[in-house]
Short mmCIF file of N, CA and C in Angstrom, two decimals:
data_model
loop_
_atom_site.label_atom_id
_atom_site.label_comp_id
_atom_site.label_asym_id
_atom_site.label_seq_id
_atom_site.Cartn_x
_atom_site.Cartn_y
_atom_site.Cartn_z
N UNK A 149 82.20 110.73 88.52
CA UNK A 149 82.25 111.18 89.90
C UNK A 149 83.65 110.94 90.45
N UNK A 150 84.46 112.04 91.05
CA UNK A 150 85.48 112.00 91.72
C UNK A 150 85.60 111.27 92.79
N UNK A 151 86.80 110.08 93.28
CA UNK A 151 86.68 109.48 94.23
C UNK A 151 86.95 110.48 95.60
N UNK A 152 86.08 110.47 96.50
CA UNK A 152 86.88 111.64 97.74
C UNK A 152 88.35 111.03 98.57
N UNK A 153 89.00 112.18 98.74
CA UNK A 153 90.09 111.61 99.27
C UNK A 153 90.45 110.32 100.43
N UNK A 154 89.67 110.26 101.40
CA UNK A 154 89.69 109.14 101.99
C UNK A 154 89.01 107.78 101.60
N UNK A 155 88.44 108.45 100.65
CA UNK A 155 88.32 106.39 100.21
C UNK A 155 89.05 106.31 99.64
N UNK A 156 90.30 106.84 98.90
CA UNK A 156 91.57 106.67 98.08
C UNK A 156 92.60 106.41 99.40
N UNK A 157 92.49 106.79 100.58
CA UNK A 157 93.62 106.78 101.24
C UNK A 157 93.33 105.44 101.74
N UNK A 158 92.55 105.00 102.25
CA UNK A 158 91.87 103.59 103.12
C UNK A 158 92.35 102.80 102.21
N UNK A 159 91.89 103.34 100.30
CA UNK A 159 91.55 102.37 99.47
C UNK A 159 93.47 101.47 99.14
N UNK A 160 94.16 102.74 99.16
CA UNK A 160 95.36 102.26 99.36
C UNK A 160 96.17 101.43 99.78
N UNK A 161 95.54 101.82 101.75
CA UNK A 161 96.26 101.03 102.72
C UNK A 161 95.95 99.59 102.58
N UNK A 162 94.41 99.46 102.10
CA UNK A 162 94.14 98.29 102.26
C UNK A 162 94.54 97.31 101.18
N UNK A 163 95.60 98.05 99.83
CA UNK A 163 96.07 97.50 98.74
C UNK A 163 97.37 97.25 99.62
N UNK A 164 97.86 97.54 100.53
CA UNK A 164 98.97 97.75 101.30
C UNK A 164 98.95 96.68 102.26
N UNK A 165 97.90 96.70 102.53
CA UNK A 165 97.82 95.41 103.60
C UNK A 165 97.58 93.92 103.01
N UNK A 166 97.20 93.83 101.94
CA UNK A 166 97.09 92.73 101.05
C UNK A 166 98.42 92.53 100.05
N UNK A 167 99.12 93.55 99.98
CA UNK A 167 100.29 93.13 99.78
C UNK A 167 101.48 92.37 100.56
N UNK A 168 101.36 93.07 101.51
CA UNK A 168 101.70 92.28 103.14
C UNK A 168 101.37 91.55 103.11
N UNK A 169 100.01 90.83 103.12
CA UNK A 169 99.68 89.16 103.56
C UNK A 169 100.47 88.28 102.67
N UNK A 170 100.24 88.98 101.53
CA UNK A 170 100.97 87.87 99.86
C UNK A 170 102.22 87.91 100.12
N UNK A 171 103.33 88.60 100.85
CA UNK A 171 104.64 88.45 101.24
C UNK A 171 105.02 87.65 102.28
N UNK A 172 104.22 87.82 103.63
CA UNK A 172 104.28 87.23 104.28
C UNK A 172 103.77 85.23 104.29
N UNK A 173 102.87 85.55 103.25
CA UNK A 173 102.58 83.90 102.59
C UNK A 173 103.68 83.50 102.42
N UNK A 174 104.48 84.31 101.22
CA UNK A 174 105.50 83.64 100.90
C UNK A 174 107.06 83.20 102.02
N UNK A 175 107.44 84.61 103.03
CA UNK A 175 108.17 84.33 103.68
C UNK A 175 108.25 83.98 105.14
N UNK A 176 107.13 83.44 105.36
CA UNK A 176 106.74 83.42 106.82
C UNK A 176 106.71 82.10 107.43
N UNK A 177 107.77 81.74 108.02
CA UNK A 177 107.63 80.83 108.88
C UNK A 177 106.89 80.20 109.67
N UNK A 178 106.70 78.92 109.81
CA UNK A 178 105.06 78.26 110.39
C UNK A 178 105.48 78.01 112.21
N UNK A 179 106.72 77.74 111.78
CA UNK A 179 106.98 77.44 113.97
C UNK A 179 107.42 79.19 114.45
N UNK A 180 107.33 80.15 113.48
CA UNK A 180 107.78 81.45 114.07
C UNK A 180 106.70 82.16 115.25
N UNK A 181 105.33 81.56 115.19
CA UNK A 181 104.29 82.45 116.21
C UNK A 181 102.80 80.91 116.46
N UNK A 182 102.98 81.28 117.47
CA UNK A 182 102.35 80.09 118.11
C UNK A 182 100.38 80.01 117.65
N UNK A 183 100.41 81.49 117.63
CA UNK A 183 98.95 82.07 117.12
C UNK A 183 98.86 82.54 115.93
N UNK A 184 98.28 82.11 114.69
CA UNK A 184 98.37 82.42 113.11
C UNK A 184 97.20 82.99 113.02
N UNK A 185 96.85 83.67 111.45
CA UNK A 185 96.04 84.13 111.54
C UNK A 185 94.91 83.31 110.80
N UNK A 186 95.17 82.07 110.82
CA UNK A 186 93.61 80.98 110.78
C UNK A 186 93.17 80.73 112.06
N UNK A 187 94.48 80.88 113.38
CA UNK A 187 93.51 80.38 114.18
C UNK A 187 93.30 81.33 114.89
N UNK A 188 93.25 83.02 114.50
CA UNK A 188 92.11 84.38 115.15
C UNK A 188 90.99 84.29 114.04
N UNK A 189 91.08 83.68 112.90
CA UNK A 189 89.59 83.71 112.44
C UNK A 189 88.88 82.51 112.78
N UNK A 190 89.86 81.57 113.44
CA UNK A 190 88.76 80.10 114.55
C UNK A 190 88.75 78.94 112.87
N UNK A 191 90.03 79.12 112.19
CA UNK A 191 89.95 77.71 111.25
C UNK A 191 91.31 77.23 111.60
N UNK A 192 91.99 76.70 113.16
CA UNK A 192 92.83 76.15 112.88
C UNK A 192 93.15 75.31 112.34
N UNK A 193 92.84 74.21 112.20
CA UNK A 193 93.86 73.48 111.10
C UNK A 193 93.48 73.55 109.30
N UNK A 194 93.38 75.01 109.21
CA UNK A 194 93.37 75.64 107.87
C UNK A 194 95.14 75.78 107.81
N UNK A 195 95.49 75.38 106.18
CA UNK A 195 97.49 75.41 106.30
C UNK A 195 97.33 77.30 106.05
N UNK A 196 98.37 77.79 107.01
CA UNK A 196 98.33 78.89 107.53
C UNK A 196 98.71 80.28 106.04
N UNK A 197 99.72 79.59 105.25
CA UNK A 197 99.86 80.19 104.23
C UNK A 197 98.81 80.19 103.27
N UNK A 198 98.44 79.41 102.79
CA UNK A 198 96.92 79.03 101.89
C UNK A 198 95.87 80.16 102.43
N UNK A 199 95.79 80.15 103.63
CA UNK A 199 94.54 81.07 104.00
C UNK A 199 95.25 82.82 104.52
N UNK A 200 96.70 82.77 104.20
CA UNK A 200 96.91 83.64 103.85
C UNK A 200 96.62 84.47 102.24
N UNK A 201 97.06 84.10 101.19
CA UNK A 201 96.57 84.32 100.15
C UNK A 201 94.80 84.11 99.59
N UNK A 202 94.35 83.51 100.90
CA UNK A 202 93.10 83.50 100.72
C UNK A 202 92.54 85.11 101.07
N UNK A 203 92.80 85.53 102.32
CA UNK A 203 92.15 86.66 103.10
C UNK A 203 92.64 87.66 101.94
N UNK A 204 94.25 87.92 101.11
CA UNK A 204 94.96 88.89 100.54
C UNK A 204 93.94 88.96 99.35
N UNK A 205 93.41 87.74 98.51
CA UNK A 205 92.60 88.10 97.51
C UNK A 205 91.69 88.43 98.17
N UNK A 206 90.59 88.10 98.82
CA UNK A 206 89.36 88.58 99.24
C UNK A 206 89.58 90.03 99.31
N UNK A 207 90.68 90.55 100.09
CA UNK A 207 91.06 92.12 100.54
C UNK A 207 91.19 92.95 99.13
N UNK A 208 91.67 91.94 98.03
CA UNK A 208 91.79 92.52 96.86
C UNK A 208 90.52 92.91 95.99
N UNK A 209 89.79 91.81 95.97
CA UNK A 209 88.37 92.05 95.57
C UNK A 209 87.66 92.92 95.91
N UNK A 210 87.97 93.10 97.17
CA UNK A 210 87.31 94.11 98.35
C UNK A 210 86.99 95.39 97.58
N UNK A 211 88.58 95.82 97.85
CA UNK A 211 88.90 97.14 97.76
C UNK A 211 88.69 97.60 96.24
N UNK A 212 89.23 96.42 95.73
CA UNK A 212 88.73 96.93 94.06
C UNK A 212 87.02 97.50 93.50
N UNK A 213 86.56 97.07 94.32
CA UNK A 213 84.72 97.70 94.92
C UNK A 213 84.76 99.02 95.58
N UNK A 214 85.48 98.90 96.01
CA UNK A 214 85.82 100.16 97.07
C UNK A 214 86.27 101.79 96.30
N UNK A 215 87.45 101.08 95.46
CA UNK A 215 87.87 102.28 94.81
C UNK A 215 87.11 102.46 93.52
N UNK A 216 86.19 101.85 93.28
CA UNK A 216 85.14 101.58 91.72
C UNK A 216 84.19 102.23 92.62
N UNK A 217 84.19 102.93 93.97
CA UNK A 217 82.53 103.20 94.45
C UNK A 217 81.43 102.54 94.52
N UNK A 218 81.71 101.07 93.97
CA UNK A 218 80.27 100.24 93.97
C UNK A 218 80.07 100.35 95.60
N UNK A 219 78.90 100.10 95.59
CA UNK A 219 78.06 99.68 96.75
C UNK A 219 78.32 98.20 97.67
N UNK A 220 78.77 97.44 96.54
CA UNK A 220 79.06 95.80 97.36
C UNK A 220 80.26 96.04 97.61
N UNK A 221 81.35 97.37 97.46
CA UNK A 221 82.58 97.41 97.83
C UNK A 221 82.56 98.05 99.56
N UNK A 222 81.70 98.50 100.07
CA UNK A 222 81.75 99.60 100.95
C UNK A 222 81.09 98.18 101.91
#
């Protein structure tokens, strides 16, 4: 079965956006923004990079469901 074009395009961005997080793990400054993104998911004192590469794999797992068509990907 052919993947349809927008779950290839989503499936992309969202390889795109998890690439982003894994860069920004690496180059992102901790006194640069007062609000991280452990504490919009409510785990502040999670260390801010760590749960960066946390969310980037999850996003990876994700999507890899996503573009395989499984059902636990969607």
């Amino acid at each position: 079965m052919n993947r349809p074009l927008g779950v290839t395009l989503i499936g992309y961005f969202y390889i795109f956006g998890a690439a982003m997080l894994l860069v920004t793990a690496v180059l992102w400054q901790a006194d640069a923004s007062e609000i991280g993104l452990a504490d919009r998911f409510g785990v502040s004192p999670f260390p801010e990079q760590l749960f960066r590469v946390i969310v980037a794999i999850a996003a990876l797992i994700g999507v890899y469901g996503y573009m395989r068509l499984q059902k636990w990907g969607f």
